[in-house]
Short mmCIF file of C-alpha atoms in Angstrom, two decimals:
data_model
loop_
_atom_site.label_atom_id
_atom_site.label_comp_id
_atom_site.label_asym_id
_atom_site.label_seq_id
_atom_site.Cartn_x
_atom_site.Cartn_y
_atom_site.Cartn_z
CA UNK A 142 -89.33 72.38 65.89
CA UNK A 143 -92.82 73.12 64.82
CA UNK A 144 -95.06 71.46 66.02
CA UNK A 145 -96.63 69.12 62.19
CA UNK A 146 -94.64 68.60 59.48
CA UNK A 147 -91.83 65.64 59.01
CA UNK A 148 -88.95 65.89 61.03
CA UNK A 149 -85.79 64.89 59.10
CA UNK A 150 -82.66 66.18 59.73
CA UNK A 151 -80.88 66.77 55.86
CA UNK A 152 -83.31 66.99 53.62
CA UNK A 153 -81.13 67.54 50.06
CA UNK A 154 -83.65 68.24 47.41
CA UNK A 155 -82.24 67.02 43.59
CA UNK A 156 -80.84 63.68 43.38
CA UNK A 157 -79.27 64.05 40.16
CA UNK A 158 -75.54 63.53 40.83
CA UNK A 159 -74.51 66.52 43.11
CA UNK A 160 -78.07 65.46 45.08
CA UNK A 161 -77.27 61.69 44.94
CA UNK A 162 -73.45 62.90 45.80
CA UNK A 163 -74.40 64.66 49.06
CA UNK A 164 -76.92 62.32 50.29
CA UNK A 165 -74.16 59.38 50.40
CA UNK A 166 -71.66 61.61 51.85
CA UNK A 167 -73.77 62.44 54.95
CA UNK A 168 -75.08 59.07 55.37
CA UNK A 169 -71.93 57.49 55.53
CA UNK A 170 -71.11 60.36 58.15
CA UNK A 171 -73.09 59.13 60.68
CA UNK A 172 -76.84 60.22 60.06
CA UNK A 173 -79.30 58.61 59.05
CA UNK A 174 -82.65 60.55 58.93
CA UNK A 175 -81.96 61.70 55.69
CA UNK A 176 -84.04 61.98 52.93
CA UNK A 177 -84.21 63.17 48.33
CA UNK A 178 -87.18 64.45 47.32
CA UNK A 179 -86.73 64.85 43.34
CA UNK A 180 -89.07 65.95 41.13
CA UNK A 181 -88.94 63.18 38.70
CA UNK A 182 -90.05 59.88 38.40
CA UNK A 183 -86.10 59.04 38.47
CA UNK A 184 -83.36 59.42 40.20
CA UNK A 185 -80.45 60.24 37.79
CA UNK A 186 -81.22 63.98 36.99
CA UNK A 187 -79.53 65.34 33.64
CA UNK A 188 -76.90 62.34 33.08
CA UNK A 189 -79.62 59.91 32.09
CA UNK A 190 -80.11 61.54 29.19
CA UNK A 191 -76.44 61.63 28.70
CA UNK A 192 -76.02 58.91 27.00
CA UNK A 193 -72.71 59.73 25.33
CA UNK A 194 -69.57 58.79 26.70
CA UNK A 195 -66.45 60.44 28.20
CA UNK A 196 -68.01 60.40 32.26
CA UNK A 197 -66.25 59.40 35.35
CA UNK A 198 -62.41 59.34 33.48
CA UNK A 199 -61.45 61.37 36.64
CA UNK A 200 -63.99 59.40 39.66
CA UNK A 201 -63.21 55.99 38.20
CA UNK A 202 -60.76 56.59 35.59
CA UNK A 203 -62.83 54.69 32.98
CA UNK A 204 -64.72 56.12 30.30
CA UNK A 205 -68.34 55.51 31.40
CA UNK A 206 -72.16 56.77 29.61
CA UNK A 207 -74.54 58.97 31.24
CA UNK A 208 -76.94 56.54 32.64
CA UNK A 209 -73.59 54.01 33.85
CA UNK A 210 -71.93 56.98 36.36
CA UNK A 211 -75.68 58.34 36.93
CA UNK A 212 -76.64 54.37 38.20
CA UNK A 213 -73.09 54.11 39.92
CA UNK A 214 -74.51 56.82 42.69
CA UNK A 215 -78.13 55.50 43.14
CA UNK A 216 -77.33 51.57 43.69
CA UNK A 217 -74.58 53.58 46.33
CA UNK A 218 -77.18 55.50 47.54
CA UNK A 219 -79.66 52.18 47.68
CA UNK A 220 -77.19 50.20 49.30
CA UNK A 221 -76.82 52.74 52.34
CA UNK A 222 -80.92 52.29 52.08
CA UNK A 223 -80.98 56.23 51.46
CA UNK A 224 -85.37 57.14 50.89
CA UNK A 225 -85.50 59.09 47.63
CA UNK A 226 -89.20 60.01 47.03
CA UNK A 227 -89.57 60.53 43.22
CA UNK A 228 -92.12 62.43 41.50
CA UNK A 229 -92.18 64.38 43.90
CA UNK A 230 -91.93 68.48 43.39
CA UNK A 231 -90.68 71.11 46.17
CA UNK A 232 -92.31 74.20 46.03
CA UNK A 233 -91.09 76.17 48.69
CA UNK A 234 -87.85 76.01 51.04
CA UNK A 235 -87.73 78.44 54.07
CA UNK A 236 -84.89 80.25 56.01
CA UNK A 237 -86.31 78.24 58.85
CA UNK A 238 -85.73 74.72 57.06
CA UNK A 239 -89.58 74.63 56.45
CA UNK A 240 -89.50 72.71 53.04
CA UNK A 241 -92.98 72.28 51.32
CA UNK A 242 -93.82 69.77 48.68
CA UNK A 243 -96.13 68.60 46.25
CA UNK A 244 -96.37 64.38 44.56
CA UNK A 245 -99.09 62.60 43.27
CA UNK A 246 -97.99 59.45 45.36
CA UNK A 247 -98.06 61.78 49.19
CA UNK A 248 -100.83 64.43 48.27
CA UNK A 249 -98.74 67.72 49.78
CA UNK A 250 -96.22 67.16 52.77
CA UNK A 251 -94.01 70.05 54.67
CA UNK A 252 -90.39 68.71 56.44
CA UNK A 253 -88.98 70.09 59.53
CA UNK A 254 -84.75 69.57 58.33
CA UNK A 255 -81.57 70.22 60.80
CA UNK A 256 -80.26 70.63 57.22
CA UNK A 257 -80.88 71.68 53.72
CA UNK A 258 -78.71 70.98 50.88
CA UNK A 259 -79.77 72.15 47.58
CA UNK A 260 -78.62 70.44 44.33
CA UNK A 261 -81.46 71.89 41.40
CA UNK A 262 -78.80 71.64 39.22
CA UNK A 263 -79.52 74.06 36.03
CA UNK A 264 -80.96 74.97 33.27
CA UNK A 265 -81.29 76.13 29.72
CA UNK A 266 -80.40 79.76 29.24
CA UNK A 267 -84.22 80.19 26.80
CA UNK A 268 -84.51 81.80 23.35
CA UNK A 269 -86.04 85.27 25.45
CA UNK A 270 -83.19 85.64 26.97
CA UNK A 271 -81.44 86.07 23.81
CA UNK A 272 -83.64 88.73 21.87
CA UNK A 273 -83.16 86.83 18.77
CA UNK A 274 -85.84 88.99 15.53
CA UNK A 275 -87.63 86.76 13.46
CA UNK A 276 -90.57 84.29 13.61
CA UNK A 277 -92.31 82.10 16.21
CA UNK A 278 -92.53 79.91 14.53
CA UNK A 279 -91.80 75.63 15.71
CA UNK A 280 -88.63 73.65 15.49
CA UNK A 281 -86.66 75.87 18.12
CA UNK A 282 -85.29 74.02 20.56
CA UNK A 283 -83.01 74.41 23.61
CA UNK A 284 -79.74 71.68 22.81
CA UNK A 285 -80.96 69.92 26.51
CA UNK A 286 -84.77 70.22 24.59
CA UNK A 287 -83.91 68.44 22.07
CA UNK A 288 -81.16 65.61 23.69
CA UNK A 289 -84.22 64.97 26.30
CA UNK A 290 -86.90 64.23 23.09
CA UNK A 291 -84.21 61.52 20.88
CA UNK A 292 -82.49 60.02 24.37
CA UNK A 293 -85.03 59.51 26.25
CA UNK A 294 -88.23 59.92 24.80
CA UNK A 295 -87.04 58.12 21.13
CA UNK A 296 -88.17 60.88 18.81
CA UNK A 297 -86.63 63.36 16.26
CA UNK A 298 -87.35 66.51 16.74
CA UNK A 299 -85.81 67.42 12.81
CA UNK A 300 -83.83 66.63 9.95
CA UNK A 301 -82.03 69.79 8.75
CA UNK A 302 -80.42 71.70 11.65
CA UNK A 303 -78.44 74.91 12.70
CA UNK A 304 -77.36 75.27 16.08
CA UNK A 305 -76.73 78.39 17.92
CA UNK A 306 -73.79 78.64 20.47
CA UNK A 307 -70.86 75.61 20.88
CA UNK A 308 -71.65 75.06 24.67
CA UNK A 309 -71.06 71.57 25.16
CA UNK A 310 -74.51 70.34 25.17
CA UNK A 311 -74.94 71.87 21.22
CA UNK A 312 -71.69 69.78 19.91
CA UNK A 313 -72.46 66.96 21.57
CA UNK A 314 -75.87 67.09 19.22
CA UNK A 315 -75.01 67.99 16.57
CA UNK A 316 -73.43 65.03 16.14
CA UNK A 317 -76.43 62.88 18.04
CA UNK A 318 -78.52 63.53 15.59
CA UNK A 319 -76.43 63.37 12.54
CA UNK A 320 -75.99 59.44 14.21
CA UNK A 321 -79.52 59.09 14.60
CA UNK A 322 -79.60 60.29 10.54
CA UNK A 323 -80.36 64.24 10.80
CA UNK A 324 -78.59 66.48 8.62
CA UNK A 325 -76.26 69.71 11.00
CA UNK A 326 -75.80 72.54 8.38
CA UNK A 327 -74.26 74.72 10.85
CA UNK A 328 -72.71 75.62 13.40
CA UNK A 329 -72.70 78.87 14.80
CA UNK A 330 -70.44 80.65 17.80
CA UNK A 331 -71.41 84.25 18.38
CA UNK A 332 -67.79 84.64 20.13
CA UNK A 333 -64.57 84.15 18.28
CA UNK A 334 -63.90 80.69 21.28
CA UNK A 335 -65.80 78.17 21.72
CA UNK A 336 -66.82 76.86 24.79
CA UNK A 337 -67.27 73.79 24.63
CA UNK A 338 -64.56 71.26 25.32
CA UNK A 339 -61.73 70.74 23.06
CA UNK A 340 -62.28 66.72 22.59
CA UNK A 341 -66.38 67.49 21.67
CA UNK A 342 -65.17 70.95 19.15
CA UNK A 343 -63.05 67.59 17.51
CA UNK A 344 -65.25 65.47 17.72
CA UNK A 345 -68.64 66.02 17.53
CA UNK A 346 -67.67 69.37 14.24
CA UNK A 347 -64.69 67.96 12.93
CA UNK A 348 -65.38 64.11 12.52
CA UNK A 349 -68.25 64.57 10.56
CA UNK A 350 -67.73 68.05 8.71
CA UNK A 351 -69.81 70.16 10.62
CA UNK A 352 -68.28 73.87 10.28
CA UNK A 353 -67.80 75.67 12.79
CA UNK A 354 -68.15 79.32 12.91
CA UNK A 355 -66.71 81.79 15.48
CA UNK A 356 -67.50 85.28 15.73
CA UNK A 357 -70.80 85.03 13.28
CA UNK A 358 -74.64 84.70 14.95
CA UNK A 359 -78.60 83.84 13.79
CA UNK A 360 -80.28 87.35 13.04
CA UNK A 361 -83.37 86.41 11.42
CA UNK A 362 -85.81 83.04 11.85
CA UNK A 363 -88.16 82.75 9.38
CA UNK A 364 -90.97 80.44 8.83
CA UNK A 365 -94.64 80.31 10.15
CA UNK A 366 -96.46 77.17 11.38
CA UNK A 367 -92.48 75.25 10.65
CA UNK A 368 -88.89 76.72 10.99
CA UNK A 369 -87.94 76.75 7.50
CA UNK A 370 -84.74 78.74 7.84
CA UNK A 371 -82.03 81.34 9.52
CA UNK A 372 -79.51 83.99 8.34
CA UNK A 373 -76.16 83.46 9.96
CA UNK A 374 -73.87 87.14 9.40
CA UNK A 375 -70.55 87.76 11.25
CA UNK A 376 -70.19 89.85 13.83
CA UNK A 377 -67.49 92.85 14.59
CA UNK A 378 -64.80 93.38 17.93
CA UNK A 379 -68.84 95.03 19.81
CA UNK A 380 -70.49 91.74 18.37
CA UNK A 381 -72.90 93.65 15.89
CA UNK A 382 -73.61 91.91 12.33
CA UNK A 383 -71.60 92.83 9.81
CA UNK A 384 -73.62 93.90 6.73
CA UNK A 385 -72.91 91.89 3.24
CA UNK A 386 -71.39 89.23 5.72
CA UNK A 387 -74.41 86.74 5.73
CA UNK A 388 -76.01 83.75 5.10
CA UNK A 389 -78.89 81.93 4.83
CA UNK A 390 -79.51 78.48 6.06
CA UNK A 391 -82.80 76.37 4.73
CA UNK A 392 -84.02 74.58 8.07
CA UNK A 393 -86.12 72.91 9.88
CA UNK A 394 -84.10 73.13 13.45
CA UNK A 395 -82.56 75.75 15.37
CA UNK A 396 -81.19 73.91 18.63
CA UNK A 397 -79.71 76.86 21.08
CA UNK A 398 -76.74 75.70 23.27
CA UNK A 399 -76.06 79.29 24.96
CA UNK A 400 -75.19 78.85 28.62
CA UNK A 401 -76.39 77.22 30.85
CA UNK A 402 -78.41 78.74 34.50
CA UNK A 403 -77.98 77.46 38.02
CA UNK A 404 -81.69 77.32 39.07
CA UNK A 405 -81.76 78.74 42.04
CA UNK A 406 -85.88 79.98 41.99
CA UNK A 407 -85.53 77.98 46.34
CA UNK A 408 -82.76 79.63 46.67
CA UNK A 409 -84.52 83.49 47.13
CA UNK A 410 -87.92 82.22 48.20
CA UNK A 411 -84.93 81.46 50.92
CA UNK A 412 -83.66 84.52 51.01
CA UNK A 413 -80.57 83.28 50.63
CA UNK A 414 -78.20 85.58 49.29
CA UNK A 415 -76.95 85.07 45.40
CA UNK A 416 -73.18 85.75 43.35
CA UNK A 417 -73.84 88.09 40.34
CA UNK A 418 -71.33 86.24 38.94
CA UNK A 419 -72.24 82.15 39.22
CA UNK A 420 -75.78 82.47 39.21
CA UNK A 421 -75.78 80.82 42.57
CA UNK A 422 -75.49 81.20 46.40
CA UNK A 423 -72.69 82.67 48.17
CA UNK A 424 -71.11 79.80 50.46
CA UNK A 425 -68.28 79.71 52.29
CA UNK A 426 -65.70 76.72 52.04
CA UNK A 427 -68.32 73.55 53.95
CA UNK A 428 -70.58 74.93 51.34
CA UNK A 429 -72.55 77.14 53.83
CA UNK A 430 -75.49 79.90 51.98
CA UNK A 431 -76.35 83.19 53.68
CA UNK A 432 -78.65 80.75 55.84
CA UNK A 433 -77.23 78.62 58.63
CA UNK A 434 -77.83 75.40 58.47
CA UNK A 435 -78.73 75.66 53.91
CA UNK A 436 -76.06 74.04 51.44
CA UNK A 437 -75.69 74.68 48.42
CA UNK A 438 -73.54 71.75 45.41
CA UNK A 439 -73.09 70.75 42.22
CA UNK A 440 -74.82 73.89 39.42
CA UNK A 441 -77.24 75.54 41.25
CA UNK A 442 -73.93 76.29 43.01
CA UNK A 443 -72.00 77.04 39.50
CA UNK A 444 -71.67 75.27 36.41
CA UNK A 445 -69.10 72.74 35.99
CA UNK A 446 -67.74 71.57 33.46
CA UNK A 447 -67.51 67.43 34.58
CA UNK A 448 -69.67 65.77 36.41
CA UNK A 449 -67.06 64.41 38.00
CA UNK A 450 -66.29 67.54 39.97
CA UNK A 451 -69.58 67.55 41.22
CA UNK A 452 -69.94 64.14 43.37
CA UNK A 453 -66.12 65.39 44.34
CA UNK A 454 -67.77 68.69 45.72
CA UNK A 455 -71.24 67.37 46.62
CA UNK A 456 -69.26 65.15 48.31
CA UNK A 457 -67.81 67.83 50.60
CA UNK A 458 -71.35 69.26 50.99
CA UNK A 459 -72.78 66.42 52.20
CA UNK A 460 -69.90 65.56 55.04
CA UNK A 461 -70.12 68.79 56.93
CA UNK A 462 -74.33 69.38 56.48
CA UNK A 463 -73.55 65.85 58.82
CA UNK A 464 -70.82 67.63 60.68
CA UNK A 465 -72.92 70.84 61.01
CA UNK A 466 -75.43 68.28 62.29
CA UNK A 467 -73.12 67.15 65.23
CA UNK A 468 -72.00 70.92 65.72
CA UNK A 469 -74.96 72.79 64.96
CA UNK A 470 -73.43 75.91 63.63
CA UNK A 471 -70.54 76.27 61.49
CA UNK A 472 -69.92 79.49 63.81
CA UNK A 473 -66.15 81.65 63.17
CA UNK A 474 -64.56 84.58 61.60
CA UNK A 475 -63.93 84.31 57.74
CA UNK A 476 -62.03 85.22 54.33
CA UNK A 477 -64.00 87.23 51.65
CA UNK A 478 -62.75 85.76 48.15
CA UNK A 479 -62.34 87.92 45.20
CA UNK A 480 -62.69 87.82 42.04
CA UNK A 481 -59.38 89.94 40.45
CA UNK A 482 -57.98 90.44 36.45
CA UNK A 483 -59.33 88.04 34.04
CA UNK A 484 -61.27 86.02 37.28
CA UNK A 485 -65.45 85.40 37.01
CA UNK A 486 -67.11 83.79 39.79
CA UNK A 487 -64.92 82.58 41.79
CA UNK A 488 -66.00 80.03 44.44
CA UNK A 489 -66.44 79.47 47.33
CA UNK A 490 -66.35 83.12 48.51
CA UNK A 491 -65.74 82.37 51.69
CA UNK A 492 -62.83 80.85 53.83
CA UNK A 493 -63.92 79.98 57.57
CA UNK A 494 -60.70 80.25 59.61
CA UNK A 495 -62.23 78.32 61.80
CA UNK A 496 -58.70 74.73 61.51
CA UNK A 497 -56.54 74.36 59.11
CA UNK A 498 -57.59 72.45 55.87
CA UNK A 499 -57.05 72.57 51.88
CA UNK A 500 -59.51 74.82 50.17
CA UNK A 501 -59.98 74.18 46.31
CA UNK A 502 -61.16 77.43 45.09
CA UNK A 503 -63.04 77.68 41.37
CA UNK A 504 -63.43 79.16 39.14
CA UNK A 505 -63.72 80.60 35.38
CA UNK A 506 -61.01 82.95 33.48
CA UNK A 507 -63.12 85.32 32.01
CA UNK A 508 -61.30 85.51 28.76
CA UNK A 509 -57.77 83.43 26.81
CA UNK A 510 -55.37 84.29 28.61
CA UNK A 511 -51.78 81.89 26.46
CA UNK A 512 -49.29 81.51 28.84
CA UNK A 513 -50.67 83.18 31.99
CA UNK A 514 -50.34 82.04 35.76
CA UNK A 515 -53.53 82.59 38.19
CA UNK A 516 -52.11 83.94 40.97
CA UNK A 517 -53.76 83.88 44.59
CA UNK A 518 -53.26 87.15 46.81
CA UNK A 519 -53.50 88.04 50.50
CA UNK A 520 -52.68 91.68 50.37
CA UNK A 521 -49.01 91.87 48.77
CA UNK A 522 -48.58 88.26 49.94
CA UNK A 523 -48.61 85.55 47.21
CA UNK A 524 -50.38 82.76 48.41
CA UNK A 525 -50.18 80.23 45.96
CA UNK A 526 -50.34 80.16 42.30
CA UNK A 527 -50.77 77.70 39.00
CA UNK A 528 -48.81 78.39 35.26
CA UNK A 529 -50.56 77.21 32.38
CA UNK A 530 -50.08 77.75 28.77
CA UNK A 531 -54.18 78.06 28.09
CA UNK A 532 -56.50 80.00 30.25
CA UNK A 533 -60.29 80.14 28.43
CA UNK A 534 -63.72 80.58 29.62
CA UNK A 535 -64.83 77.12 28.63
CA UNK A 536 -62.75 75.14 31.21
CA UNK A 537 -62.49 75.96 35.37
CA UNK A 538 -59.02 76.59 36.60
CA UNK A 539 -59.59 74.85 40.04
CA UNK A 540 -56.22 75.99 42.47
CA UNK A 541 -55.85 74.11 46.07
CA UNK A 542 -55.38 76.29 48.87
CA UNK A 543 -53.72 75.96 52.13
CA UNK A 544 -55.25 77.92 55.07
CA UNK A 545 -52.24 77.99 57.33
CA UNK A 546 -50.51 80.29 54.06
CA UNK A 547 -53.49 82.34 55.56
CA UNK A 548 -52.96 84.72 57.81
CA UNK A 549 -55.53 87.72 59.42
CA UNK A 550 -58.81 88.02 57.40
CA UNK A 551 -58.09 90.40 54.83
CA UNK A 552 -59.80 89.48 51.98
CA UNK A 553 -57.81 87.38 49.79
CA UNK A 554 -57.54 88.07 45.46
CA UNK A 555 -57.32 85.33 42.95
CA UNK A 556 -56.76 87.06 39.16
CA UNK A 557 -54.58 86.00 36.05
CA UNK A 558 -51.48 87.56 34.85
CA UNK A 559 -49.35 87.31 32.15
CA UNK A 560 -45.90 84.93 32.56
CA UNK B 125 -47.54 63.43 3.24
CA UNK B 126 -48.74 65.89 5.27
CA UNK B 127 -52.38 65.44 7.81
CA UNK B 128 -53.68 67.37 10.18
CA UNK B 129 -54.64 66.94 14.20
CA UNK B 130 -56.37 69.52 16.61
CA UNK B 131 -55.40 67.63 19.50
CA UNK B 132 -57.69 67.41 22.36
CA UNK B 133 -56.18 66.41 25.40
CA UNK B 134 -55.99 69.95 27.05
CA UNK B 135 -58.52 72.57 26.14
CA UNK B 136 -54.80 74.50 24.21
CA UNK B 137 -55.99 72.43 21.04
CA UNK B 138 -52.56 72.00 20.20
CA UNK B 139 -52.94 71.69 15.59
CA UNK B 140 -50.25 68.99 14.58
CA UNK B 141 -49.14 68.58 11.82
CA UNK B 142 -47.79 65.04 10.93
CA UNK B 143 -45.68 64.13 8.16
CA UNK B 144 -46.33 60.78 6.12
CA UNK B 145 -44.14 58.15 4.13
CA UNK B 146 -46.25 56.14 3.03
CA UNK B 147 -47.71 54.71 5.68
CA UNK B 148 -44.49 55.76 8.32
CA UNK B 149 -45.14 58.31 9.84
CA UNK B 150 -42.11 60.74 9.20
CA UNK B 151 -42.17 63.62 11.42
CA UNK B 152 -44.86 65.14 13.95
CA UNK B 153 -44.32 69.05 14.63
CA UNK B 154 -46.69 71.52 16.20
CA UNK B 155 -47.53 69.35 19.86
CA UNK B 156 -46.80 71.71 22.85
CA UNK B 157 -46.00 67.85 24.55
CA UNK B 158 -45.66 64.48 24.65
CA UNK B 159 -49.24 63.97 24.57
CA UNK B 160 -49.80 65.45 21.80
CA UNK B 161 -47.43 63.34 19.46
CA UNK B 162 -49.51 59.97 21.08
CA UNK B 163 -52.06 61.39 20.69
CA UNK B 164 -51.29 62.44 16.71
CA UNK B 165 -49.71 59.38 15.82
CA UNK B 166 -52.95 57.27 17.05
CA UNK B 167 -55.33 59.07 15.11
CA UNK B 168 -53.73 59.04 12.00
CA UNK B 169 -52.63 55.31 12.11
CA UNK B 170 -55.63 54.34 13.12
CA UNK B 171 -58.39 56.63 14.20
CA UNK B 172 -61.10 55.35 16.91
CA UNK B 173 -64.10 55.53 18.45
CA UNK B 174 -66.80 54.61 21.45
CA UNK B 175 -70.18 54.66 19.09
CA UNK B 176 -72.87 55.75 22.21
CA UNK B 177 -77.04 55.41 20.10
CA UNK B 178 -80.52 54.67 21.33
CA UNK B 179 -82.55 51.73 19.97
CA UNK B 180 -85.98 51.25 19.15
CA UNK B 181 -87.44 49.16 21.80
CA UNK B 182 -90.96 46.51 21.14
CA UNK B 183 -93.29 47.14 23.58
CA UNK B 184 -91.66 50.30 25.52
CA UNK B 185 -92.70 53.26 25.39
CA UNK B 186 -88.96 54.58 25.71
CA UNK B 187 -85.83 53.04 22.85
CA UNK B 188 -82.53 52.08 25.09
CA UNK B 189 -79.46 53.56 25.23
CA UNK B 190 -76.06 51.98 23.72
CA UNK B 191 -72.34 51.81 23.09
CA UNK B 192 -69.75 50.05 21.41
CA UNK B 193 -68.23 48.16 25.04
CA UNK B 194 -64.91 49.33 23.26
CA UNK B 195 -63.49 52.03 20.30
CA UNK B 196 -64.12 50.49 16.84
CA UNK B 197 -62.39 51.90 14.10
CA UNK B 198 -63.63 56.21 12.77
CA UNK B 199 -64.19 54.75 9.56
CA UNK B 200 -67.53 52.21 10.52
CA UNK B 201 -68.96 54.82 12.36
CA UNK B 202 -71.73 54.77 10.25
CA UNK B 203 -71.93 51.27 8.88
CA UNK B 204 -71.76 50.93 13.04
CA UNK B 205 -75.13 52.56 13.33
CA UNK B 206 -76.78 51.51 10.50
CA UNK B 207 -75.21 47.35 11.54
CA UNK B 208 -76.64 47.98 14.81
CA UNK B 209 -80.40 49.51 13.93
CA UNK B 210 -81.20 46.13 12.67
CA UNK B 211 -81.63 45.22 15.88
CA UNK B 212 -84.92 43.20 17.57
CA UNK B 213 -84.75 44.25 20.69
CA UNK B 214 -87.85 43.30 22.79
CA UNK B 215 -88.42 44.57 27.06
CA UNK B 216 -87.12 43.90 29.14
CA UNK B 217 -83.18 44.91 28.34
CA UNK B 218 -80.64 44.92 31.16
CA UNK B 219 -77.53 47.61 31.61
CA UNK B 220 -74.96 45.72 30.10
CA UNK B 221 -76.56 43.15 28.04
CA UNK B 222 -74.98 42.45 24.61
CA UNK B 223 -77.96 44.13 21.87
CA UNK B 224 -74.96 43.29 19.55
CA UNK B 225 -72.52 40.82 19.46
CA UNK B 226 -69.60 41.77 17.31
CA UNK B 227 -69.93 44.11 15.69
CA UNK B 228 -69.22 44.30 12.00
CA UNK B 229 -66.62 41.44 13.31
CA UNK B 230 -64.12 43.86 14.63
CA UNK B 231 -64.27 41.36 17.99
CA UNK B 232 -66.70 44.35 19.95
CA UNK B 233 -70.04 43.90 21.87
CA UNK B 234 -72.24 46.36 21.69
CA UNK B 235 -74.01 46.02 25.35
CA UNK B 236 -76.63 48.87 26.90
CA UNK B 237 -76.28 51.29 29.03
CA UNK B 238 -79.69 51.90 30.52
CA UNK B 239 -82.09 48.72 31.56
CA UNK B 240 -86.24 49.26 29.80
CA UNK B 241 -88.60 46.87 31.94
#
């Protein structure tokens, strides 16, 4: 250990649902010297601004709003006396487990942790990543920014709205803006299918008569100081605009809901191997990254559909970090997990061959597959199959794998095939 | 009369056709499973939704988020929003506090989903 800094057993970056669940699990596994560093002034993460209901159906068998779901984890953490340091921005995480953070209350601090759990969540893909031509006027926000304005700060970003992208936050905001008095003219999706949950299409668009334009995109943005309109066009199978299909909307606001990206600046800095498919750290089945003793869970690892699964995964990560401290390493042979046909970004990317266990393989289909099955193979041997009426990129697939079925260190491959 | 319903139980999103004779359902078609049938019946006979909203709080720079503690009829969503907005709220408010009792005579309370100090 270095002679300076604050010694902790486990340091967790982020007090959203992932960080809180990991902290509670680690504490319950006997780790007392544990701290969570949180950038915002309150714990709870993005759930604080998700005031709609539908959270917790799997975990609690009831429908909670985001703030209520978060409060249960916060209450649990507080009851266990977990030290959550809010208003604290982590500046760097190093591979040697040194963490530098800054806050107005305590200034610059250096921590030295035996294990680190990364739980920074994800952020929205911004306009700059899309390459939409047109004016750089005011009135263009990501859906999550608009959500923060409306739900946490209490003001509306506009009156006449077009939404680009049909991700869940965009759909949720279509309903929110409508209920709070704005007019949502259209939701425009580049792909021939929505990446949002069916429930949100029905309850956020259909319920309010908001049209969903599939295979369409925004091709022009007009306005001087403030947005005055957008032009939408149909796209062909190569996602190129079809001349003559343009539709013009007079609007003052464009919301973007075009994807979420795990927030891994700190992970990159620490030298963690990052998957090009998930944009999150490469991990083994105990959620340990390529740097021993640094773990990752929740949306920083891969973007989830449901917070219930974030909590479940993070509980496992918290337990594993505690175990790492007790045993000091997770050495041993492992099996690589590869993406096959129709599969993108399987997590974990490695399975440790240290004991018999059940491992959840999680991935997103790369397209829409009807009447198909997900298959896990090692060489020519089928380890497990899961049939479904439909697989879509909007819904993460989870396949439990019994490791007693593995033989040797040959990689396993997850794929989707027609039945 | 026929009504079209998109099922929300899974990503399949079955397009279900419900045939009605007055207020009686005579046929449900297009669903893949029993859950779809139940959902279609509910959606046609008495569709309900939980409503969530944010309301301003006097003496606080942040609004309070609220929900109907149980689902209310879908056709009362905007009426409920309008009724909620009449509430004269003052801090402090605690999560679970009743903001509007028995909204529009539905028997459902509107409750706070966060605390505002």
